[in-house]
GROMACS .gro file of C-alpha atoms in nm:
model
  494
    1MET     CA    1  -1.442  -1.528  -0.839
    2ALA     CA    2  -1.166  -1.404  -1.072
    3LYS     CA    3  -1.267  -1.318  -1.447
    4LYS     CA    4  -1.204  -1.583  -1.723
    5ILE     CA    5  -0.905  -1.490  -1.921
    6VAL     CA    6  -1.007  -1.374  -2.290
    7ALA     CA    7  -0.818  -1.279  -2.609
    8ARG     CA    8  -0.830  -0.917  -2.508
    9ASP     CA    9  -0.653  -0.976  -2.206
   10ILE     CA   10  -0.355  -1.089  -2.396
   11LYS     CA   11  -0.394  -0.826  -2.681
   12GLU     CA   12  -0.398  -0.545  -2.430
   13GLY     CA   13  -0.064  -0.662  -2.286
   14HIS     CA   14   0.115  -0.637  -2.640
   15PRO     CA   15   0.289  -0.324  -2.788
   16VAL     CA   16   0.057  -0.091  -2.971
   17ASP     CA   17  -0.255  -0.319  -2.866
   18MET     CA   18  -0.126  -0.579  -3.122
   19LYS     CA   19  -0.379  -0.845  -3.221
   20SER     CA   20  -0.223  -1.170  -3.293
   21THR     CA   21  -0.333  -1.517  -3.419
   22THR     CA   22  -0.207  -1.660  -3.106
   23ASP     CA   23  -0.392  -1.448  -2.855
   24MET     CA   24  -0.679  -1.726  -2.846
   25TYR     CA   25  -0.411  -2.000  -2.752
   26TYR     CA   26  -0.246  -1.800  -2.459
   27ALA     CA   27  -0.584  -1.686  -2.334
   28LYS     CA   28  -0.633  -2.084  -2.324
   29VAL     CA   29  -0.341  -2.122  -2.133
   30GLY     CA   30  -0.445  -1.860  -1.892
   31ASN     CA   31  -0.748  -2.022  -1.803
   32MET     CA   32  -0.563  -2.348  -1.750
   33LEU     CA   33  -0.353  -2.154  -1.499
   34LEU     CA   34  -0.683  -2.013  -1.337
   35ASN     CA   35  -0.818  -2.341  -1.280
   36GLU     CA   36  -0.502  -2.468  -1.128
   37ALA     CA   37  -0.485  -2.158  -0.895
   38PHE     CA   38  -0.829  -2.244  -0.756
   39GLY     CA   39  -0.703  -2.569  -0.633
   40CYS     CA   40  -0.409  -2.430  -0.462
   41ARG     CA   41  -0.401  -2.408  -0.088
   42MET     CA   42  -0.435  -2.045   0.040
   43SER     CA   43  -0.540  -1.924  -0.304
   44TRP     CA   44  -0.852  -1.768  -0.117
   45THR     CA   45  -0.600  -1.509   0.028
   46LEU     CA   46  -0.585  -1.338  -0.306
   47SER     CA   47  -0.884  -1.095  -0.437
   48PRO     CA   48  -1.042  -1.175  -0.753
   49THR     CA   49  -0.858  -0.887  -0.920
   50GLU     CA   50  -0.514  -0.995  -0.787
   51LEU     CA   51  -0.565  -1.353  -0.903
   52HIS     CA   52  -0.674  -1.246  -1.257
   53ASP     CA   53  -0.353  -0.998  -1.271
   54VAL     CA   54  -0.118  -1.283  -1.157
   55VAL     CA   55  -0.249  -1.522  -1.425
   56VAL     CA   56  -0.222  -1.258  -1.707
   57LYS     CA   57   0.110  -1.154  -1.603
   58VAL     CA   58   0.234  -1.516  -1.599
   59VAL     CA   59   0.074  -1.595  -1.935
   60LEU     CA   60   0.238  -1.284  -2.097
   61TYR     CA   61   0.561  -1.392  -1.951
   62PHE     CA   62   0.533  -1.741  -2.114
   63GLU     CA   63   0.445  -1.582  -2.456
   64ASP     CA   64   0.745  -1.365  -2.410
   65ILE     CA   65   0.999  -1.626  -2.341
   66ILE     CA   66   0.830  -1.868  -2.622
   67CYS     CA   67   0.910  -1.601  -2.891
   68ASP     CA   68   1.232  -1.481  -2.705
   69GLY     CA   69   1.090  -1.142  -2.729
   70GLY     CA   70   1.360  -1.012  -2.493
   71LEU     CA   71   1.158  -0.854  -2.221
   72TRP     CA   72   1.246  -1.125  -1.958
   73ARG     CA   73   1.585  -1.164  -2.078
   74ALA     CA   74   1.635  -0.785  -2.034
   75PHE     CA   75   1.526  -0.812  -1.677
   76VAL     CA   76   1.756  -1.110  -1.607
   77ASN     CA   77   2.069  -0.940  -1.781
   78LYS     CA   78   2.005  -0.614  -1.592
   79HIS     CA   79   1.967  -0.803  -1.253
   80GLN     CA   80   2.264  -1.019  -1.333
   81GLU     CA   81   2.455  -0.702  -1.378
   82LEU     CA   82   2.346  -0.519  -1.071
   83TYR     CA   83   2.351  -0.808  -0.822
   84GLY     CA   84   2.567  -1.097  -0.980
   85LYS     CA   85   2.259  -1.341  -1.019
   86PRO     CA   86   1.960  -1.384  -1.235
   87LEU     CA   87   1.704  -1.345  -0.991
   88PRO     CA   88   1.634  -1.195  -0.650
   89PHE     CA   89   1.529  -1.416  -0.357
   90TYR     CA   90   1.527  -1.761  -0.542
   91ASP     CA   91   1.836  -1.962  -0.600
   92VAL     CA   92   1.819  -2.133  -0.944
   93GLU     CA   93   1.965  -2.493  -0.953
   94GLY     CA   94   2.207  -2.549  -1.247
   95GLU     CA   95   2.239  -2.322  -1.550
   96TYR     CA   96   1.979  -2.040  -1.607
   97PHE     CA   97   1.823  -2.011  -1.957
   98ALA     CA   98   1.589  -1.693  -1.988
   99ASP     CA   99   1.417  -1.857  -2.312
  100GLU     CA  100   1.278  -2.136  -2.078
  101PRO     CA  101   1.013  -2.129  -1.800
  102HIS     CA  102   1.146  -2.149  -1.441
  103VAL     CA  103   0.944  -2.188  -1.129
  104GLU     CA  104   1.160  -1.919  -0.957
  105ASP     CA  105   1.047  -1.664  -1.230
  106ILE     CA  106   0.690  -1.759  -1.181
  107ARG     CA  107   0.746  -1.700  -0.797
  108LEU     CA  108   0.895  -1.356  -0.859
  109LEU     CA  109   0.599  -1.259  -1.088
  110ILE     CA  110   0.342  -1.349  -0.836
  111TRP     CA  111   0.532  -1.176  -0.560
  112ASP     CA  112   0.527  -0.846  -0.773
  113VAL     CA  113   0.167  -0.843  -0.803
  114LEU     CA  114   0.104  -0.940  -0.440
  115SER     CA  115   0.338  -0.692  -0.284
  116GLY     CA  116   0.139  -0.378  -0.282
  117GLN     CA  117   0.230  -0.007  -0.197
  118ASN     CA  118   0.346  -0.016   0.179
  119LEU     CA  119   0.502  -0.225   0.427
  120SER     CA  120   0.191  -0.353   0.550
  121ASP     CA  121   0.133  -0.508   0.205
  122MET     CA  122   0.478  -0.671   0.192
  123VAL     CA  123   0.449  -1.033   0.106
  124HIS     CA  124   0.729  -1.280   0.200
  125PRO     CA  125   0.884  -1.426  -0.117
  126GLU     CA  126   0.837  -1.787   0.032
  127GLU     CA  127   0.487  -1.752   0.142
  128GLU     CA  128   0.290  -2.047   0.097
  129VAL     CA  129   0.035  -1.908  -0.156
  130ILE     CA  130   0.341  -1.807  -0.375
  131MET     CA  131   0.532  -2.135  -0.356
  132ASN     CA  132   0.218  -2.345  -0.422
  133MET     CA  133   0.085  -2.149  -0.705
  134ALA     CA  134   0.407  -2.103  -0.884
  135ASP     CA  135   0.446  -2.494  -0.861
  136ALA     CA  136   0.104  -2.561  -1.022
  137PHE     CA  137   0.172  -2.294  -1.286
  138TYR     CA  138   0.509  -2.433  -1.375
  139GLU     CA  139   0.370  -2.754  -1.448
  140VAL     CA  140   0.118  -2.621  -1.695
  141LEU     CA  141   0.381  -2.438  -1.880
  142GLU     CA  142   0.626  -2.705  -1.878
  143ALA     CA  143   0.376  -2.923  -2.047
  144GLU     CA  144   0.294  -2.658  -2.302
  145PHE     CA  145   0.657  -2.548  -2.360
  146GLU     CA  146   0.747  -2.756  -2.663
  147ASN     CA  147   0.411  -2.702  -2.850
  148ALA     CA  148   0.342  -2.349  -2.759
  149PRO     CA  149   0.318  -2.120  -3.079
  150ILE     CA  150   0.544  -1.833  -3.142
  151ASN     CA  151   0.379  -1.484  -3.154
  152GLU     CA  152   0.536  -1.385  -3.484
  153ASP     CA  153   0.392  -1.026  -3.496
  154MET     CA  154   0.558  -0.953  -3.161
  155LYS     CA  155   0.878  -1.128  -3.235
  156ARG     CA  156   0.887  -0.914  -3.576
  157TYR     CA  157   0.802  -0.601  -3.364
  158TYR     CA  158   1.107  -0.638  -3.173
  159GLU     CA  159   1.367  -0.766  -3.437
  160GLU     CA  160   1.267  -0.472  -3.689
  161ALA     CA  161   1.209  -0.208  -3.439
  162ALA     CA  162   1.050   0.012  -3.666
  163PHE     CA  163   0.930   0.236  -3.370
  164MET     CA  164   1.283   0.365  -3.349
  165ASP     CA  165   1.253   0.545  -3.682
  166ASP     CA  166   1.084   0.858  -3.542
  167PHE     CA  167   1.011   1.023  -3.219
  168ILE     CA  168   0.626   0.971  -3.206
  169ARG     CA  169   0.664   0.595  -3.254
  170MET     CA  170   0.937   0.567  -2.997
  171ARG     CA  171   0.720   0.759  -2.759
  172VAL     CA  172   0.432   0.513  -2.809
  173ALA     CA  173   0.658   0.229  -2.716
  174LEU     CA  174   0.745   0.394  -2.402
  175GLN     CA  175   0.370   0.444  -2.321
  176TRP     CA  176   0.320   0.061  -2.367
  177LEU     CA  177   0.604   0.000  -2.136
  178PHE     CA  178   0.457   0.237  -1.853
  179ALA     CA  179   0.082   0.131  -1.893
  180ASN     CA  180   0.041  -0.219  -2.037
  181CYS     CA  181   0.385  -0.421  -2.054
  182TYR     CA  182   0.351  -0.741  -1.818
  183LEU     CA  183   0.699  -0.667  -1.673
  184THR     CA  184   0.683  -0.295  -1.594
  185ARG     CA  185   0.314  -0.199  -1.525
  186HIS     CA  186   0.199  -0.173  -1.190
  187GLU     CA  187  -0.046   0.022  -0.967
  188LYS     CA  188   0.251   0.236  -0.862
  189ASN     CA  189   0.268   0.364  -1.203
  190GLU     CA  190  -0.105   0.458  -1.186
  191ASP     CA  191  -0.046   0.654  -0.849
  192TYR     CA  192   0.258   0.834  -0.997
  193PHE     CA  193   0.045   0.949  -1.298
  194ILE     CA  194  -0.227   1.062  -1.067
  195GLU     CA  195   0.016   1.264  -0.859
  196TYR     CA  196   0.181   1.419  -1.160
  197ASN     CA  197  -0.118   1.498  -1.347
  198SER     CA  198  -0.266   1.680  -1.047
  199SER     CA  199   0.050   1.906  -1.028
  200LEU     CA  200   0.071   1.954  -1.402
  201ALA     CA  201  -0.307   2.032  -1.457
  202ARG     CA  202  -0.268   2.309  -1.173
  203MET     CA  203   0.035   2.454  -1.376
  204ILE     CA  204  -0.126   2.469  -1.702
  205HIS     CA  205  -0.450   2.575  -1.553
  206LEU     CA  206  -0.677   2.294  -1.635
  207ASP     CA  207  -0.905   2.038  -1.479
  208GLU     CA  208  -0.715   1.727  -1.394
  209GLU     CA  209  -0.985   1.520  -1.591
  210ASP     CA  210  -0.943   1.756  -1.902
  211ASP     CA  211  -0.838   1.538  -2.203
  212ARG     CA  212  -0.561   1.790  -2.279
  213ALA     CA  213  -0.416   1.763  -1.923
  214ILE     CA  214  -0.426   1.380  -1.937
  215TYR     CA  215  -0.264   1.399  -2.277
  216ALA     CA  216   0.017   1.613  -2.151
  217SER     CA  217   0.081   1.420  -1.832
  218THR     CA  218   0.067   1.088  -2.044
  219ASN     CA  219   0.355   1.226  -2.248
  220GLN     CA  220   0.558   1.344  -1.940
  221VAL     CA  221   0.563   1.065  -1.715
  222ILE     CA  222   0.716   0.820  -1.959
  223PHE     CA  223   1.034   1.029  -1.944
  224LYS     CA  224   0.998   1.097  -1.561
  225ALA     CA  225   0.857   0.760  -1.381
  226LYS     CA  226   1.104   0.481  -1.288
  227ILE     CA  227   0.898   0.170  -1.344
  228GLY     CA  228   0.933  -0.218  -1.309
  229MET     CA  229   1.093  -0.412  -1.009
  230LEU     CA  230   1.446  -0.257  -1.111
  231ALA     CA  231   1.317   0.100  -1.116
  232LEU     CA  232   1.431   0.202  -1.439
  233LEU     CA  233   1.310   0.484  -1.679
  234PRO     CA  234   1.096   0.346  -1.975
  235GLN     CA  235   1.373   0.450  -2.191
  236GLU     CA  236   1.620   0.244  -1.999
  237TRP     CA  237   1.393  -0.064  -2.015
  238LEU     CA  238   1.347  -0.019  -2.409
  239ALA     CA  239   1.732   0.019  -2.455
  240LEU     CA  240   1.766  -0.312  -2.247
  241LEU     CA  241   1.503  -0.459  -2.475
  242MET     CA  242   1.687  -0.332  -2.788
  243GLU     CA  243   2.024  -0.503  -2.659
  244ALA     CA  244   1.848  -0.823  -2.598
  245ASN     CA  245   1.730  -0.835  -2.958
  246GLY     CA  246   2.084  -0.736  -3.097
  247HIS     CA  247   2.023  -0.360  -3.150
  248SER     CA  248   2.295  -0.204  -2.971
  249GLN     CA  249   2.280   0.121  -3.190
  250HIS     CA  250   1.914   0.179  -3.083
  251ALA     CA  251   2.009   0.124  -2.730
  252GLU     CA  252   2.264   0.384  -2.739
  253THR     CA  253   2.021   0.632  -2.904
  254LEU     CA  254   1.771   0.560  -2.627
  255ARG     CA  255   2.033   0.616  -2.354
  256ALA     CA  256   2.122   0.938  -2.505
  257VAL     CA  257   1.758   1.079  -2.486
  258GLU     CA  258   1.723   1.396  -2.280
  259PHE     CA  259   1.407   1.516  -2.135
  260ARG     CA  260   1.297   1.875  -2.042
  261ASP     CA  261   0.978   1.890  -1.827
  262TYR     CA  262   0.720   2.154  -1.864
  263GLN     CA  263   0.817   2.520  -1.785
  264VAL     CA  264   0.790   2.849  -1.934
  265TYR     CA  265   1.034   2.930  -2.243
  266LEU     CA  266   1.101   3.273  -2.414
  267LEU     CA  267   1.124   3.268  -2.797
  268ASP     CA  268   1.486   3.357  -2.875
  269GLY     CA  269   1.460   3.365  -3.258
  270TYR     CA  270   1.350   3.180  -3.548
  271ASP     CA  271   1.376   3.132  -3.942
  272ASP     CA  272   1.175   2.928  -4.188
  273VAL     CA  273   1.344   2.584  -4.075
  274ALA     CA  274   1.361   2.620  -3.697
  275MET     CA  275   1.305   2.822  -3.376
  276ARG     CA  276   1.510   2.873  -3.045
  277VAL     CA  277   1.362   2.884  -2.711
  278ARG     CA  278   1.535   2.996  -2.395
  279GLY     CA  279   1.461   2.813  -2.047
  280MET     CA  280   1.471   2.973  -1.703
  281ASP     CA  281   1.812   2.832  -1.643
  282ASP     CA  282   1.930   3.022  -1.980
  283GLU     CA  283   1.952   2.695  -2.179
  284VAL     CA  284   1.852   2.748  -2.545
  285LEU     CA  285   1.687   2.479  -2.733
  286SER     CA  286   1.659   2.467  -3.109
  287ILE     CA  287   1.345   2.316  -3.261
  288ARG     CA  288   1.258   2.235  -3.615
  289LEU     CA  289   0.940   2.368  -3.715
  290ASP     CA  290   0.845   2.059  -3.908
  291GLY     CA  291   0.791   1.896  -3.564
  292TYR     CA  292   0.468   2.096  -3.517
  293SER     CA  293   0.148   2.062  -3.728
  294ARG     CA  294   0.007   2.413  -3.649
  295LEU     CA  295   0.293   2.633  -3.575
  296ASN     CA  296   0.458   2.852  -3.840
  297THR     CA  297   0.640   3.176  -3.873
  298ASP     CA  298   0.323   3.396  -3.888
  299MET     CA  299   0.222   3.287  -3.547
  300LEU     CA  300   0.555   3.317  -3.402
  301GLU     CA  301   0.555   3.677  -3.490
  302ASN     CA  302   0.268   3.733  -3.235
  303VAL     CA  303   0.404   3.537  -2.941
  304GLU     CA  304   0.665   3.579  -2.669
  305GLY     CA  305   0.701   3.228  -2.562
  306CYS     CA  306   0.528   2.915  -2.466
  307ILE     CA  307   0.498   2.650  -2.178
  308ALA     CA  308   0.615   2.341  -2.317
  309SER     CA  309   0.810   2.036  -2.269
  310TYR     CA  310   1.085   1.896  -2.510
  311VAL     CA  311   1.280   1.586  -2.568
  312ARG     CA  312   1.613   1.537  -2.730
  313PHE     CA  313   1.587   1.239  -2.966
  314LYS     CA  314   1.855   1.139  -3.218
  315GLY     CA  315   2.028   1.465  -3.175
  316GLY     CA  316   1.729   1.709  -3.236
  317TRP     CA  317   1.477   1.856  -2.991
  318GLN     CA  318   1.121   1.752  -3.041
  319PRO     CA  319   0.811   1.894  -2.879
  320ASN     CA  320   0.667   1.666  -2.639
  321GLY     CA  321   0.287   1.680  -2.589
  322MET     CA  322   0.073   1.974  -2.559
  323ASP     CA  323   0.211   2.337  -2.559
  324SER     CA  324   0.077   2.665  -2.511
  325TRP     CA  325   0.195   2.983  -2.690
  326GLY     CA  326   0.109   3.352  -2.605
  327HIS     CA  327   0.255   3.645  -2.430
  328TYR     CA  328   0.465   3.480  -2.143
  329ARG     CA  329   0.759   3.724  -2.114
  330LYS     CA  330   0.608   3.862  -1.765
  331THR     CA  331   0.545   3.512  -1.637
  332PHE     CA  332   0.878   3.405  -1.756
  333GLU     CA  333   1.053   3.688  -1.551
  334GLU     CA  334   0.844   3.630  -1.241
  335LYS     CA  335   0.919   3.247  -1.246
  336LYS     CA  336   1.289   3.303  -1.291
  337GLU     CA  337   1.296   3.559  -1.009
  338GLU     CA  338   1.102   3.321  -0.785
  339LYS     CA  339   1.327   3.042  -0.868
  340ALA     CA  340   1.647   3.262  -0.778
  341ARG     CA  341   1.466   3.390  -0.454
  342TYR     CA  342   1.366   3.037  -0.333
  343LYS     CA  343   1.700   2.852  -0.447
  344LYS     CA  344   1.761   2.545  -0.205
  345GLY     CA  345   2.058   2.507  -0.026
  346PHE     CA  346   2.282   2.666   0.233
  347ALA     CA  347   2.634   2.809   0.267
  348GLU     CA  348   2.911   2.587   0.182
  349LYS     CA  349   3.102   2.708   0.498
  350ASN     CA  350   2.816   2.571   0.714
  351PHE     CA  351   2.834   2.231   0.532
  352LYS     CA  352   3.192   2.204   0.603
  353LYS     CA  353   3.118   2.280   0.978
  354ILE     CA  354   2.867   2.013   0.979
  355MET     CA  355   3.098   1.769   0.811
  356LYS     CA  356   3.355   1.836   1.057
  357LYS     CA  357   3.144   1.774   1.346
  358THR     CA  358   3.000   1.447   1.207
  359GLY     CA  359   3.335   1.304   1.093
  360GLY     CA  360   3.214   1.345   0.727
  361SER     CA  361   2.899   1.171   0.768
  362PRO     CA  362   2.573   1.296   0.616
  363LEU     CA  363   2.366   1.168   0.900
  364VAL     CA  364   2.296   1.416   1.184
  365TYR     CA  365   2.123   1.271   1.495
  366LEU     CA  366   1.884   1.520   1.692
  367ARG     CA  367   1.717   1.434   2.009
  368ASP     CA  368   1.405   1.658   1.985
  369GLY     CA  369   1.244   1.954   1.809
  370GLU     CA  370   1.445   2.200   2.001
  371GLU     CA  371   1.766   2.029   1.894
  372VAL     CA  372   1.631   2.052   1.521
  373ARG     CA  373   1.588   2.442   1.579
  374ARG     CA  374   1.932   2.462   1.713
  375PHE     CA  375   2.083   2.262   1.411
  376LEU     CA  376   1.875   2.487   1.156
  377MET     CA  377   2.006   2.799   1.315
  378ASP     CA  378   2.355   2.706   1.436
  379GLY     CA  379   2.446   2.439   1.149
  380ILE     CA  380   2.236   2.549   0.836
  381GLY     CA  381   2.242   2.928   0.915
  382VAL     CA  382   1.861   3.001   0.919
  383PRO     CA  383   1.797   3.321   1.086
  384GLN     CA  384   1.595   3.290   1.415
  385HIS     CA  385   1.335   3.540   1.295
  386LEU     CA  386   1.259   3.302   1.014
  387MET     CA  387   1.201   3.004   1.221
  388GLN     CA  388   0.840   2.873   1.213
  389PRO     CA  389   0.645   2.620   1.418
  390SER     CA  390   0.694   2.294   1.257
  391LYS     CA  391   0.565   1.925   1.309
  392LEU     CA  392   0.920   1.853   1.409
  393ASP     CA  393   0.865   2.053   1.733
  394ASP     CA  394   0.692   1.764   1.924
  395GLU     CA  395   0.889   1.466   1.757
  396LYS     CA  396   1.176   1.274   1.941
  397GLU     CA  397   1.469   1.111   1.808
  398ILE     CA  398   1.514   1.275   1.458
  399VAL     CA  399   1.795   1.220   1.187
  400ALA     CA  400   1.865   1.485   0.939
  401TRP     CA  401   2.017   1.379   0.609
  402VAL     CA  402   2.245   1.637   0.489
  403PRO     CA  403   2.452   1.511   0.201
  404ASN     CA  404   2.560   1.829   0.035
  405CYS     CA  405   2.504   2.202   0.063
  406ASP     CA  406   2.291   2.226  -0.272
  407ASP     CA  407   1.985   2.114  -0.120
  408GLY     CA  408   1.821   2.166   0.237
  409PRO     CA  409   1.833   1.883   0.496
  410PHE     CA  410   1.575   1.615   0.488
  411PHE     CA  411   1.448   1.527   0.830
  412SER     CA  412   1.310   1.172   0.905
  413PHE     CA  413   1.175   1.053   1.246
  414GLY     CA  414   0.982   0.752   1.353
  415CYS     CA  415   1.243   0.504   1.260
  416THR     CA  416   1.571   0.667   1.357
  417SER     CA  417   1.626   0.385   1.623
  418ALA     CA  418   1.671   0.134   1.329
  419ILE     CA  419   1.991   0.270   1.202
  420CYS     CA  420   2.283   0.084   1.325
  421ASP     CA  421   2.551   0.353   1.337
  422PRO     CA  422   2.803   0.408   1.629
  423ARG     CA  423   2.725   0.775   1.615
  424ASN     CA  424   2.342   0.706   1.643
  425PRO     CA  425   2.278   0.727   2.010
  426PHE     CA  426   1.917   0.600   1.963
  427TYR     CA  427   1.978   0.275   1.789
  428VAL     CA  428   1.798  -0.015   1.943
  429LYS     CA  429   1.804  -0.359   1.784
  430ASP     CA  430   1.485  -0.408   1.569
  431GLU     CA  431   1.385  -0.750   1.663
  432ARG     CA  432   1.102  -0.762   1.414
  433GLY     CA  433   1.287  -0.585   1.139
  434GLU     CA  434   0.999  -0.362   1.031
  435ASP     CA  435   1.123  -0.026   1.107
  436SER     CA  436   1.457  -0.112   0.931
  437LEU     CA  437   1.239  -0.214   0.603
  438GLU     CA  438   1.014   0.099   0.661
  439LEU     CA  439   1.318   0.316   0.618
  440ILE     CA  440   1.403   0.146   0.298
  441VAL     CA  441   1.062   0.126   0.139
  442ASN     CA  442   0.882   0.457   0.254
  443PRO     CA  443   1.010   0.777   0.066
  444GLU     CA  444   0.851   0.988   0.340
  445LEU     CA  445   1.106   0.838   0.588
  446SER     CA  446   1.413   0.844   0.374
  447GLU     CA  447   1.509   1.063   0.069
  448ASP     CA  448   1.619   0.841  -0.243
  449THR     CA  449   2.011   0.912  -0.167
  450MET     CA  450   1.965   0.831   0.198
  451ALA     CA  451   1.808   0.522   0.134
  452ARG     CA  452   2.086   0.399  -0.086
  453TYR     CA  453   2.353   0.528   0.165
  454LEU     CA  454   2.207   0.334   0.449
  455ILE     CA  455   2.210   0.012   0.228
  456GLU     CA  456   2.539   0.076   0.107
  457HIS     CA  457   2.704   0.155   0.447
  458GLY     CA  458   2.526  -0.180   0.603
  459MET     CA  459   2.339   0.042   0.855
  460LEU     CA  460   2.032  -0.152   0.843
  461PRO     CA  461   2.134  -0.511   0.964
  462ASP     CA  462   1.816  -0.583   1.129
  463ALA     CA  463   1.586  -0.553   0.827
  464ALA     CA  464   1.395  -0.876   0.785
  465PHE     CA  465   1.074  -1.002   0.640
  466ASP     CA  466   0.809  -1.133   0.889
  467ASP     CA  467   0.933  -1.491   1.026
  468CYS     CA  468   0.653  -1.703   0.842
  469MET     CA  469   0.958  -1.915   0.713
  470GLY     CA  470   1.167  -1.842   1.040
  471LYS     CA  471   1.334  -1.521   1.153
  472GLU     CA  472   1.671  -1.588   1.029
  473ARG     CA  473   1.526  -1.688   0.692
  474GLY     CA  474   1.349  -1.347   0.661
  475ARG     CA  475   1.636  -1.164   0.772
  476GLN     CA  476   1.868  -1.332   0.511
  477LEU     CA  477   1.639  -1.294   0.229
  478VAL     CA  478   1.616  -0.916   0.295
  479GLN     CA  479   2.000  -0.852   0.349
  480GLU     CA  480   2.081  -1.035   0.033
  481ASN     CA  481   1.804  -0.823  -0.157
  482LEU     CA  482   1.801  -0.502   0.017
  483ASP     CA  483   1.863  -0.279  -0.288
  484PHE     CA  484   1.646  -0.478  -0.502
  485ILE     CA  485   1.354  -0.422  -0.225
  486ALA     CA  486   1.418  -0.057  -0.236
  487ARG     CA  487   1.388  -0.048  -0.604
  488SER     CA  488   1.077  -0.270  -0.622
  489TYR     CA  489   0.902  -0.059  -0.364
  490ARG     CA  490   1.010   0.280  -0.429
  491ARG     CA  491   1.023   0.285  -0.806
  492SER     CA  492   0.997   0.649  -0.892
  493TYR     CA  493   1.144   0.750  -0.554
  494TYR     CA  494   1.438   0.526  -0.572
   0.00000   0.00000   0.00000
């Protein structure tokens, strides 16, 4: 059985873990929703964790629209900008107001929780349990709407936007969007964090569970990960939130934020006010020393460089998270040489030959592993003596994605037959629509630019949800919302 909703569940969804006098009320509404859920047909298909997450998400949405905090309004505004309608999947009758509850909003929030990581977890947006539960929840929220108290603390937080005064407080707001905000937190965020933390810990020679590695990763992912159903960076979400609250200048500031991930830097000079560091691409950053609590000119006399990350905020570069200073000149030169030696891409003349052969299309269809080898040698220009055994050797019906000569080709296999292209000799109508959807939601089968190309060029006409509501309806819902589905499932890989 799902856990009872308590005030802490509400508090944890607030910015900076904000405790408010209205928390008990919204916890009470949450338990009203929970009681309604138990009486819904098919509610048994949800695990206790899923049911708890659904209820908390919906009640925090309700709190948001009651105080007109702007989160839901930001989502609706951006979706309208991207797709010309306020919501995916569900048609709204009459004029849509983002500060009032809508049953269609609730359906979408439930769908977001229930649609997991993979195609096998994908839920039809009109699944019976979603429709029944949303109807029951809507009745509760509609009855409470006129008398629900405004969370004045949260409203003031958005209206004053004091977190935009300095970099550290702004970064805390981004961390909330990544980890705790009802609209943008998701298990995909956790998976991305684990993957990034593992990679970063190896780079800085720490155990993955070391507090220093976790601290460093926490401050990096908020500038790298795309989150929420629209697959936007946290700073983009915060900019939309600022716009929804009338802070256009803050929104511009956030959109101008630049991020540099961890790498080795050489110290390029310093004075009493600032220092300069040079990255491996020869970019020189100037960082004020007052951004550090312990770094000073005496320490800089005895070091060659650092492993660090930086963020440009309000025109100045800020240290971002943990850094390590020492004698890094040798490491810097080795990394720079390695980067030059293993530069991706291939000759432009070879790329032009490929484009001439394909008529300008970046998709190259290959019958088997032997054709892949010939393509790599004759098309890309890989010397024969460098060809190594590959997992592609035993595959059939492969597509190579070659959008430019700056990157190497991306090879996809397993769903090539779903690409409806006059040049694709392997295309077979995908009656169930699953292979077409797999190409969109699975980043292992299509690189981000490839997925967007297939969508923009209408090459996946068979993609469809399962036919629980009828095959044609399942196809219509997917075709009308294909890019949204890609964003929602791929997120950081969109």
